[in-house]
Amino acid sequence: MLSLTILCDNNTIIDNYLLGEPGLSFWIECGGRRFLFDTGYSDVFIRNAAQMKIDITQADALIYSHGHNDHTWGTHALIALFDRMGTAAKPRLVAHPRVFENKTADGHVIGTMMKAEALSNYFDIRLSPEPLELAPGLWWLGEIPELATKRGAVGHIAEGGAERDDFCLDDSALAYKGTDGLVIITGCSHSGICNITEHARNVTGESRVADIIGGMHLLGCHEPDMEGIIGYFKSAGVRRLHPCHCTDLAAKAALSRAFPVEECGSGTRLEFN
């Protein structure tokens, strides 16, 4: 069984009285293990977790979907919480080896605030481009190959006094192989949501897709591209969607004409067998 709670999202749910910000953080429990998937942009995920009585200092691992500020900058607040609570154990930090590259966009730094050397004081860092089984049936997907669509560049990487296009090779996701099929958990899907879905099917050996939860990087998506995504989802047998974070209203509306799309935001709790 897998349970997932959205600690932080751009969207908030009416009557939950939780905070939102343009960032993402999930709390995941599976097979007796607890995972923090991304840390948002600030301490919002910590404040929401406390409101929901979730003790995130008990996480067995922190997982970075990729190395952008709206998914990693909250780690500074997390470490401050570790210090205040006197946490002795070092959770594992799972991410792609390129997660700490110096990412920029429009002249602004958008990469991780803390690099591996500093984080190693608080985490057992495991950087892997290969899939890893984190708990029974729960997979870190590693580097996502171009199986259905081409990657696009997202900003730049500053290196050696020059800049090159950043194709977000560090962008990954999780997949849970449950009794009803796959539950795919994404951060921003810079790798392409179709590529992620196809890779998840290959890694797990499960072709059925019960749900996709997370950011799908569908901001201002052109109609032909959206038609291609919907067509792929239909061919993959996707049954339900929980788009959030970097998926705009127009994209949600387009997806809802083809699939059950459920509202989600800070405070949403989901369970899967």
PDB file of C-alpha atoms in Angstrom:
ATOM      1  CA  MET A   1       0.000   0.000   0.000  1.00  0.00           C
ATOM      2  CA  LEU A   2       1.106   3.558  -0.727  1.00  0.00           C
ATOM      3  CA  SER A   3      -0.196   6.731   0.877  1.00  0.00           C
ATOM      4  CA  LEU A   4       0.643  10.191  -0.440  1.00  0.00           C
ATOM      5  CA  THR A   5      -0.026  13.578   1.149  1.00  0.00           C
ATOM      6  CA  ILE A   6       0.597  16.828  -0.706  1.00  0.00           C
ATOM      7  CA  LEU A   7       2.508  18.988   1.775  1.00  0.00           C
ATOM      8  CA  CYS A   8       2.882  21.911  -0.607  1.00  0.00           C
ATOM      9  CA  ASP A   9       1.510  22.883  -4.006  1.00  0.00           C
ATOM     10  CA  ASN A  10       0.631  26.019  -5.949  1.00  0.00           C
ATOM     11  CA  ASN A  11      -3.007  25.192  -5.230  1.00  0.00           C
ATOM     12  CA  THR A  12      -4.784  24.994  -1.879  1.00  0.00           C
ATOM     13  CA  ILE A  13      -8.013  23.157  -1.129  1.00  0.00           C
ATOM     14  CA  ILE A  14     -11.007  25.011   0.291  1.00  0.00           C
ATOM     15  CA  ASP A  15     -11.579  24.556   4.042  1.00  0.00           C
ATOM     16  CA  ASN A  16      -8.149  22.950   4.593  1.00  0.00           C
ATOM     17  CA  TYR A  17      -6.581  26.234   5.790  1.00  0.00           C
ATOM     18  CA  LEU A  18      -3.129  25.278   4.606  1.00  0.00           C
ATOM     19  CA  LEU A  19      -0.545  27.315   2.732  1.00  0.00           C
ATOM     20  CA  GLY A  20       0.434  27.187  -0.924  1.00  0.00           C
ATOM     21  CA  GLU A  21       3.380  28.497  -2.918  1.00  0.00           C
ATOM     22  CA  PRO A  22       4.831  27.932  -6.412  1.00  0.00           C
ATOM     23  CA  GLY A  23       6.623  24.805  -5.265  1.00  0.00           C
ATOM     24  CA  LEU A  24       6.001  21.122  -4.612  1.00  0.00           C
ATOM     25  CA  SER A  25       6.482  18.684  -1.739  1.00  0.00           C
ATOM     26  CA  PHE A  26       4.901  15.274  -1.085  1.00  0.00           C
ATOM     27  CA  TRP A  27       4.955  12.980   1.958  1.00  0.00           C
ATOM     28  CA  ILE A  28       4.895   9.319   0.930  1.00  0.00           C
ATOM     29  CA  GLU A  29       4.563   6.184   3.047  1.00  0.00           C
ATOM     30  CA  CYS A  30       5.097   2.745   1.541  1.00  0.00           C
ATOM     31  CA  GLY A  31       6.129  -0.629   2.941  1.00  0.00           C
ATOM     32  CA  GLY A  32       6.813   0.769   6.395  1.00  0.00           C
ATOM     33  CA  ARG A  33       9.131   3.445   4.993  1.00  0.00           C
ATOM     34  CA  ARG A  34       8.609   7.213   4.830  1.00  0.00           C
ATOM     35  CA  PHE A  35       9.776   9.512   2.065  1.00  0.00           C
ATOM     36  CA  LEU A  36       9.867  13.251   1.570  1.00  0.00           C
ATOM     37  CA  PHE A  37       9.602  13.960  -2.150  1.00  0.00           C
ATOM     38  CA  ASP A  38      10.917  17.505  -2.794  1.00  0.00           C
ATOM     39  CA  THR A  39      10.911  20.390  -0.316  1.00  0.00           C
ATOM     40  CA  GLY A  40       9.257  23.245  -2.192  1.00  0.00           C
ATOM     41  CA  TYR A  41      10.660  26.775  -2.207  1.00  0.00           C
ATOM     42  CA  SER A  42      10.493  27.728   1.497  1.00  0.00           C
ATOM     43  CA  ASP A  43       9.315  26.373   4.853  1.00  0.00           C
ATOM     44  CA  VAL A  44       5.688  26.093   3.704  1.00  0.00           C
ATOM     45  CA  PHE A  45       5.859  22.269   3.529  1.00  0.00           C
ATOM     46  CA  ILE A  46       7.105  22.155   7.142  1.00  0.00           C
ATOM     47  CA  ARG A  47       4.329  24.425   8.400  1.00  0.00           C
ATOM     48  CA  ASN A  48       1.675  22.429   6.546  1.00  0.00           C
ATOM     49  CA  ALA A  49       3.093  19.113   7.774  1.00  0.00           C
ATOM     50  CA  ALA A  50       2.924  20.349  11.372  1.00  0.00           C
ATOM     51  CA  GLN A  51      -0.698  21.406  10.832  1.00  0.00           C
ATOM     52  CA  MET A  52      -1.473  17.899   9.555  1.00  0.00           C
ATOM     53  CA  LYS A  53       0.525  16.301  12.396  1.00  0.00           C
ATOM     54  CA  ILE A  54       3.080  14.708  10.070  1.00  0.00           C
ATOM     55  CA  ASP A  55       6.551  14.449  11.613  1.00  0.00           C
ATOM     56  CA  ILE A  56       8.809  14.913   8.626  1.00  0.00           C
ATOM     57  CA  THR A  57      11.931  14.528  10.769  1.00  0.00           C
ATOM     58  CA  GLN A  58      11.085  10.794  10.703  1.00  0.00           C
ATOM     59  CA  ALA A  59      11.652  10.525   6.938  1.00  0.00           C
ATOM     60  CA  ASP A  60      13.813   7.597   5.896  1.00  0.00           C
ATOM     61  CA  ALA A  61      14.817   9.430   2.719  1.00  0.00           C
ATOM     62  CA  LEU A  62      14.564  12.751   0.938  1.00  0.00           C
ATOM     63  CA  ILE A  63      14.057  12.446  -2.812  1.00  0.00           C
ATOM     64  CA  TYR A  64      14.784  15.277  -5.237  1.00  0.00           C
ATOM     65  CA  SER A  65      12.757  15.051  -8.434  1.00  0.00           C
ATOM     66  CA  HIS A  66      15.267  17.494  -9.973  1.00  0.00           C
ATOM     67  CA  GLY A  67      17.507  20.373  -8.998  1.00  0.00           C
ATOM     68  CA  HIS A  68      15.291  23.466  -9.360  1.00  0.00           C
ATOM     69  CA  ASN A  69      14.690  26.016  -6.618  1.00  0.00           C
ATOM     70  CA  ASP A  70      10.930  25.400  -6.311  1.00  0.00           C
ATOM     71  CA  HIS A  71      11.657  21.757  -5.429  1.00  0.00           C
ATOM     72  CA  THR A  72      14.835  22.027  -3.327  1.00  0.00           C
ATOM     73  CA  TRP A  73      15.198  25.389  -1.572  1.00  0.00           C
ATOM     74  CA  GLY A  74      13.026  24.283   1.335  1.00  0.00           C
ATOM     75  CA  THR A  75      15.839  21.906   2.313  1.00  0.00           C
ATOM     76  CA  HIS A  76      17.534  24.784   4.147  1.00  0.00           C
ATOM     77  CA  ALA A  77      14.480  25.030   6.433  1.00  0.00           C
ATOM     78  CA  LEU A  78      14.410  21.245   6.813  1.00  0.00           C
ATOM     79  CA  ILE A  79      18.001  21.187   8.053  1.00  0.00           C
ATOM     80  CA  ALA A  80      17.216  23.981  10.507  1.00  0.00           C
ATOM     81  CA  LEU A  81      14.327  21.810  11.763  1.00  0.00           C
ATOM     82  CA  PHE A  82      16.697  18.835  12.136  1.00  0.00           C
ATOM     83  CA  ASP A  83      18.984  21.011  14.265  1.00  0.00           C
ATOM     84  CA  ARG A  84      16.139  22.293  16.460  1.00  0.00           C
ATOM     85  CA  MET A  85      14.748  18.795  17.000  1.00  0.00           C
ATOM     86  CA  GLY A  86      18.181  17.273  17.623  1.00  0.00           C
ATOM     87  CA  THR A  87      17.727  14.673  14.881  1.00  0.00           C
ATOM     88  CA  ALA A  88      20.687  12.293  14.973  1.00  0.00           C
ATOM     89  CA  ALA A  89      19.906   9.904  12.115  1.00  0.00           C
ATOM     90  CA  LYS A  90      20.995  10.748   8.583  1.00  0.00           C
ATOM     91  CA  PRO A  91      18.181  10.128   6.097  1.00  0.00           C
ATOM     92  CA  ARG A  92      19.209   9.040   2.621  1.00  0.00           C
ATOM     93  CA  LEU A  93      19.053  11.679  -0.128  1.00  0.00           C
ATOM     94  CA  VAL A  94      18.190  10.129  -3.504  1.00  0.00           C
ATOM     95  CA  ALA A  95      18.699  12.141  -6.675  1.00  0.00           C
ATOM     96  CA  HIS A  96      20.259  12.104 -10.141  1.00  0.00           C
ATOM     97  CA  PRO A  97      24.037  12.798 -10.314  1.00  0.00           C
ATOM     98  CA  ARG A  98      23.422  16.044 -12.228  1.00  0.00           C
ATOM     99  CA  VAL A  99      21.051  17.457  -9.619  1.00  0.00           C
ATOM    100  CA  PHE A 100      23.616  19.926  -8.244  1.00  0.00           C
ATOM    101  CA  GLU A 101      24.535  21.560 -11.573  1.00  0.00           C
ATOM    102  CA  ASN A 102      24.525  25.369 -11.611  1.00  0.00           C
ATOM    103  CA  LYS A 103      21.162  26.059 -13.220  1.00  0.00           C
ATOM    104  CA  THR A 104      20.148  29.537 -14.412  1.00  0.00           C
ATOM    105  CA  ALA A 105      17.238  31.136 -16.254  1.00  0.00           C
ATOM    106  CA  ASP A 106      16.907  34.731 -17.442  1.00  0.00           C
ATOM    107  CA  GLY A 107      19.971  35.714 -15.434  1.00  0.00           C
ATOM    108  CA  HIS A 108      18.661  34.212 -12.189  1.00  0.00           C
ATOM    109  CA  VAL A 109      20.044  31.251 -10.261  1.00  0.00           C
ATOM    110  CA  ILE A 110      17.364  28.543 -10.174  1.00  0.00           C
ATOM    111  CA  GLY A 111      19.430  25.565  -9.056  1.00  0.00           C
ATOM    112  CA  THR A 112      19.873  23.997  -5.629  1.00  0.00           C
ATOM    113  CA  MET A 113      20.810  26.344  -2.784  1.00  0.00           C
ATOM    114  CA  MET A 114      22.892  23.714  -0.989  1.00  0.00           C
ATOM    115  CA  LYS A 115      25.386  21.484  -2.767  1.00  0.00           C
ATOM    116  CA  ALA A 116      26.436  17.917  -2.014  1.00  0.00           C
ATOM    117  CA  GLU A 117      29.317  18.794   0.336  1.00  0.00           C
ATOM    118  CA  ALA A 118      27.083  20.758   2.711  1.00  0.00           C
ATOM    119  CA  LEU A 119      24.185  18.316   2.471  1.00  0.00           C
ATOM    120  CA  SER A 120      26.432  15.348   3.276  1.00  0.00           C
ATOM    121  CA  ASN A 121      26.568  16.599   6.861  1.00  0.00           C
ATOM    122  CA  TYR A 122      22.871  15.813   7.187  1.00  0.00           C
ATOM    123  CA  PHE A 123      22.121  13.151   4.569  1.00  0.00           C
ATOM    124  CA  ASP A 124      23.516   9.882   3.256  1.00  0.00           C
ATOM    125  CA  ILE A 125      23.649  10.975  -0.375  1.00  0.00           C
ATOM    126  CA  ARG A 126      22.853   8.401  -3.057  1.00  0.00           C
ATOM    127  CA  LEU A 127      23.094   9.792  -6.581  1.00  0.00           C
ATOM    128  CA  SER A 128      21.972   7.348  -9.242  1.00  0.00           C
ATOM    129  CA  PRO A 129      21.105   7.599 -12.937  1.00  0.00           C
ATOM    130  CA  GLU A 130      19.757   4.040 -12.664  1.00  0.00           C
ATOM    131  CA  PRO A 131      16.389   2.972 -11.228  1.00  0.00           C
ATOM    132  CA  LEU A 132      16.329   2.041  -7.538  1.00  0.00           C
ATOM    133  CA  GLU A 133      13.632   0.151  -5.622  1.00  0.00           C
ATOM    134  CA  LEU A 134      13.116   2.292  -2.504  1.00  0.00           C
ATOM    135  CA  ALA A 135      10.401   0.143  -0.910  1.00  0.00           C
ATOM    136  CA  PRO A 136       8.453  -2.915  -2.098  1.00  0.00           C
ATOM    137  CA  GLY A 137       6.927  -1.849  -5.409  1.00  0.00           C
ATOM    138  CA  LEU A 138       8.129   1.783  -5.173  1.00  0.00           C
ATOM    139  CA  TRP A 139      10.753   2.778  -7.737  1.00  0.00           C
ATOM    140  CA  TRP A 140      12.979   5.783  -8.234  1.00  0.00           C
ATOM    141  CA  LEU A 141      13.125   5.912 -12.037  1.00  0.00           C
ATOM    142  CA  GLY A 142      16.585   7.409 -12.510  1.00  0.00           C
ATOM    143  CA  GLU A 143      17.421   9.128 -15.791  1.00  0.00           C
ATOM    144  CA  ILE A 144      14.450   9.283 -18.149  1.00  0.00           C
ATOM    145  CA  PRO A 145      15.212   8.338 -21.782  1.00  0.00           C
ATOM    146  CA  GLU A 146      13.481   9.926 -24.779  1.00  0.00           C
ATOM    147  CA  LEU A 147      11.000   7.158 -25.511  1.00  0.00           C
ATOM    148  CA  ALA A 148       7.965   9.110 -26.733  1.00  0.00           C
ATOM    149  CA  THR A 149       8.912  12.774 -27.164  1.00  0.00           C
ATOM    150  CA  LYS A 150      12.013  14.968 -27.452  1.00  0.00           C
ATOM    151  CA  ARG A 151      13.257  16.895 -24.441  1.00  0.00           C
ATOM    152  CA  GLY A 152      13.204  20.677 -24.511  1.00  0.00           C
ATOM    153  CA  ALA A 153      15.798  22.955 -22.913  1.00  0.00           C
ATOM    154  CA  VAL A 154      14.828  24.601 -19.622  1.00  0.00           C
ATOM    155  CA  GLY A 155      17.192  27.467 -18.883  1.00  0.00           C
ATOM    156  CA  HIS A 156      20.949  27.019 -18.852  1.00  0.00           C
ATOM    157  CA  ILE A 157      23.792  25.434 -16.936  1.00  0.00           C
ATOM    158  CA  ALA A 158      26.650  27.761 -15.973  1.00  0.00           C
ATOM    159  CA  GLU A 159      29.947  25.941 -16.253  1.00  0.00           C
ATOM    160  CA  GLY A 160      33.532  27.085 -16.735  1.00  0.00           C
ATOM    161  CA  GLY A 161      32.584  30.702 -17.358  1.00  0.00           C
ATOM    162  CA  ALA A 162      30.115  29.783 -20.111  1.00  0.00           C
ATOM    163  CA  GLU A 163      26.516  28.647 -20.347  1.00  0.00           C
ATOM    164  CA  ARG A 164      24.955  25.717 -22.170  1.00  0.00           C
ATOM    165  CA  ASP A 165      21.353  24.650 -22.611  1.00  0.00           C
ATOM    166  CA  ASP A 166      19.928  22.643 -19.737  1.00  0.00           C
ATOM    167  CA  PHE A 167      17.863  19.656 -20.885  1.00  0.00           C
ATOM    168  CA  CYS A 168      17.193  18.675 -17.266  1.00  0.00           C
ATOM    169  CA  LEU A 169      18.757  15.237 -17.464  1.00  0.00           C
ATOM    170  CA  ASP A 170      18.432  15.208 -13.668  1.00  0.00           C
ATOM    171  CA  ASP A 171      14.619  15.292 -13.865  1.00  0.00           C
ATOM    172  CA  SER A 172      13.143  12.009 -12.632  1.00  0.00           C
ATOM    173  CA  ALA A 173      10.048  10.598 -10.925  1.00  0.00           C
ATOM    174  CA  LEU A 174       8.691   7.726  -8.840  1.00  0.00           C
ATOM    175  CA  ALA A 175       6.495   4.793  -9.832  1.00  0.00           C
ATOM    176  CA  TYR A 176       4.513   2.538  -7.513  1.00  0.00           C
ATOM    177  CA  LYS A 177       3.423  -0.869  -8.809  1.00  0.00           C
ATOM    178  CA  GLY A 178       0.114  -1.510  -7.083  1.00  0.00           C
ATOM    179  CA  THR A 179      -2.709  -3.982  -7.514  1.00  0.00           C
ATOM    180  CA  ASP A 180      -4.609  -1.576  -9.793  1.00  0.00           C
ATOM    181  CA  GLY A 181      -1.575  -0.677 -11.924  1.00  0.00           C
ATOM    182  CA  LEU A 182       1.062   2.029 -11.789  1.00  0.00           C
ATOM    183  CA  VAL A 183       0.882   5.211  -9.743  1.00  0.00           C
ATOM    184  CA  ILE A 184       3.372   7.657 -11.265  1.00  0.00           C
ATOM    185  CA  ILE A 185       4.565  10.516  -9.040  1.00  0.00           C
ATOM    186  CA  THR A 186       6.221  13.465 -10.758  1.00  0.00           C
ATOM    187  CA  GLY A 187       7.870  16.720  -9.735  1.00  0.00           C
ATOM    188  CA  CYS A 188       7.874  18.881 -12.859  1.00  0.00           C
ATOM    189  CA  SER A 189       8.157  16.404 -15.745  1.00  0.00           C
ATOM    190  CA  HIS A 190      10.847  18.370 -17.571  1.00  0.00           C
ATOM    191  CA  SER A 191      11.812  14.994 -19.052  1.00  0.00           C
ATOM    192  CA  GLY A 192       8.387  14.847 -20.718  1.00  0.00           C
ATOM    193  CA  ILE A 193       5.377  13.290 -19.030  1.00  0.00           C
ATOM    194  CA  CYS A 194       5.014  10.724 -21.830  1.00  0.00           C
ATOM    195  CA  ASN A 195       8.685   9.731 -21.546  1.00  0.00           C
ATOM    196  CA  ILE A 196       8.291   9.352 -17.768  1.00  0.00           C
ATOM    197  CA  THR A 197       5.180   7.211 -18.128  1.00  0.00           C
ATOM    198  CA  GLU A 198       6.727   4.934 -20.746  1.00  0.00           C
ATOM    199  CA  HIS A 199       9.937   4.552 -18.733  1.00  0.00           C
ATOM    200  CA  ALA A 200       7.924   3.704 -15.618  1.00  0.00           C
ATOM    201  CA  ARG A 201       6.126   0.958 -17.524  1.00  0.00           C
ATOM    202  CA  ASN A 202       9.454  -0.442 -18.715  1.00  0.00           C
ATOM    203  CA  VAL A 203      11.152  -0.309 -15.298  1.00  0.00           C
ATOM    204  CA  THR A 204       8.299  -1.925 -13.386  1.00  0.00           C
ATOM    205  CA  GLY A 205       7.038  -4.305 -16.066  1.00  0.00           C
ATOM    206  CA  GLU A 206       3.504  -3.032 -15.425  1.00  0.00           C
ATOM    207  CA  SER A 207       1.688  -1.572 -18.431  1.00  0.00           C
ATOM    208  CA  ARG A 208      -1.487  -0.423 -16.649  1.00  0.00           C
ATOM    209  CA  VAL A 209      -1.442   3.188 -15.393  1.00  0.00           C
ATOM    210  CA  ALA A 210      -3.897   3.798 -12.567  1.00  0.00           C
ATOM    211  CA  ASP A 211      -2.955   7.408 -11.793  1.00  0.00           C
ATOM    212  CA  ILE A 212      -0.404  10.143 -12.470  1.00  0.00           C
ATOM    213  CA  ILE A 213       0.145  12.671  -9.682  1.00  0.00           C
ATOM    214  CA  GLY A 214       2.274  15.810  -9.798  1.00  0.00           C
ATOM    215  CA  GLY A 215       3.568  18.546 -12.029  1.00  0.00           C
ATOM    216  CA  MET A 216       3.336  17.765 -15.732  1.00  0.00           C
ATOM    217  CA  HIS A 217       5.091  20.889 -17.071  1.00  0.00           C
ATOM    218  CA  LEU A 218       2.049  21.849 -19.124  1.00  0.00           C
ATOM    219  CA  LEU A 219       2.195  25.649 -19.047  1.00  0.00           C
ATOM    220  CA  GLY A 220       0.952  27.287 -22.224  1.00  0.00           C
ATOM    221  CA  CYS A 221       1.046  23.924 -23.964  1.00  0.00           C
ATOM    222  CA  HIS A 222       0.318  24.243 -27.693  1.00  0.00           C
ATOM    223  CA  GLU A 223      -2.744  22.398 -28.948  1.00  0.00           C
ATOM    224  CA  PRO A 224      -0.853  19.907 -31.180  1.00  0.00           C
ATOM    225  CA  ASP A 225       1.423  19.006 -28.260  1.00  0.00           C
ATOM    226  CA  MET A 226      -1.554  18.561 -25.945  1.00  0.00           C
ATOM    227  CA  GLU A 227      -3.274  16.358 -28.518  1.00  0.00           C
ATOM    228  CA  GLY A 228      -0.128  14.236 -28.690  1.00  0.00           C
ATOM    229  CA  ILE A 229      -0.009  13.851 -24.897  1.00  0.00           C
ATOM    230  CA  ILE A 230      -3.690  12.934 -24.718  1.00  0.00           C
ATOM    231  CA  GLY A 231      -3.211  10.445 -27.541  1.00  0.00           C
ATOM    232  CA  TYR A 232      -0.279   8.833 -25.749  1.00  0.00           C
ATOM    233  CA  PHE A 233      -2.178   8.682 -22.441  1.00  0.00           C
ATOM    234  CA  LYS A 234      -5.058   6.945 -24.203  1.00  0.00           C
ATOM    235  CA  SER A 235      -2.721   4.418 -25.803  1.00  0.00           C
ATOM    236  CA  ALA A 236      -1.092   3.783 -22.414  1.00  0.00           C
ATOM    237  CA  GLY A 237      -4.479   3.225 -20.786  1.00  0.00           C
ATOM    238  CA  VAL A 238      -4.104   6.012 -18.216  1.00  0.00           C
ATOM    239  CA  ARG A 239      -7.202   5.892 -16.008  1.00  0.00           C
ATOM    240  CA  ARG A 240      -6.964   8.960 -13.742  1.00  0.00           C
ATOM    241  CA  LEU A 241      -4.927  12.158 -13.327  1.00  0.00           C
ATOM    242  CA  HIS A 242      -4.025  14.448 -10.426  1.00  0.00           C
ATOM    243  CA  PRO A 243      -2.198  17.286 -12.238  1.00  0.00           C
ATOM    244  CA  CYS A 244      -0.772  20.024 -10.044  1.00  0.00           C
ATOM    245  CA  HIS A 245       2.095  22.523  -9.607  1.00  0.00           C
ATOM    246  CA  CYS A 246       3.278  23.396 -13.147  1.00  0.00           C
ATOM    247  CA  THR A 247       0.092  22.343 -14.953  1.00  0.00           C
ATOM    248  CA  ASP A 248      -2.071  25.347 -15.830  1.00  0.00           C
ATOM    249  CA  LEU A 249      -5.861  25.606 -15.939  1.00  0.00           C
ATOM    250  CA  ALA A 250      -6.084  25.313 -19.723  1.00  0.00           C
ATOM    251  CA  ALA A 251      -4.094  22.058 -19.625  1.00  0.00           C
ATOM    252  CA  LYS A 252      -6.233  20.652 -16.817  1.00  0.00           C
ATOM    253  CA  ALA A 253      -9.375  21.526 -18.789  1.00  0.00           C
ATOM    254  CA  ALA A 254      -8.033  19.843 -21.935  1.00  0.00           C
ATOM    255  CA  LEU A 255      -7.027  16.722 -19.999  1.00  0.00           C
ATOM    256  CA  SER A 256     -10.400  16.606 -18.234  1.00  0.00           C
ATOM    257  CA  ARG A 257     -12.176  16.252 -21.565  1.00  0.00           C
ATOM    258  CA  ALA A 258     -10.420  12.914 -22.067  1.00  0.00           C
ATOM    259  CA  PHE A 259      -9.749  11.565 -18.549  1.00  0.00           C
ATOM    260  CA  PRO A 260     -11.021  11.829 -14.987  1.00  0.00           C
ATOM    261  CA  VAL A 261      -9.040  14.764 -13.572  1.00  0.00           C
ATOM    262  CA  GLU A 262      -9.309  15.234  -9.810  1.00  0.00           C
ATOM    263  CA  GLU A 263      -8.598  18.437  -7.929  1.00  0.00           C
ATOM    264  CA  CYS A 264      -5.596  18.417  -5.641  1.00  0.00           C
ATOM    265  CA  GLY A 265      -3.480  20.830  -3.641  1.00  0.00           C
ATOM    266  CA  SER A 266      -1.854  21.335  -0.259  1.00  0.00           C
ATOM    267  CA  GLY A 267      -3.469  18.861   2.121  1.00  0.00           C
ATOM    268  CA  THR A 268      -4.722  16.310  -0.424  1.00  0.00           C
ATOM    269  CA  ARG A 269      -4.324  12.732   0.836  1.00  0.00           C
ATOM    270  CA  LEU A 270      -4.405   9.743  -1.532  1.00  0.00           C
ATOM    271  CA  GLU A 271      -4.100   5.998  -0.919  1.00  0.00           C
ATOM    272  CA  PHE A 272      -3.365   3.166  -3.333  1.00  0.00           C
ATOM    273  CA  ASN A 273      -3.325  -0.615  -2.910  1.00  0.00           C
TER     274      ASN A 273
END
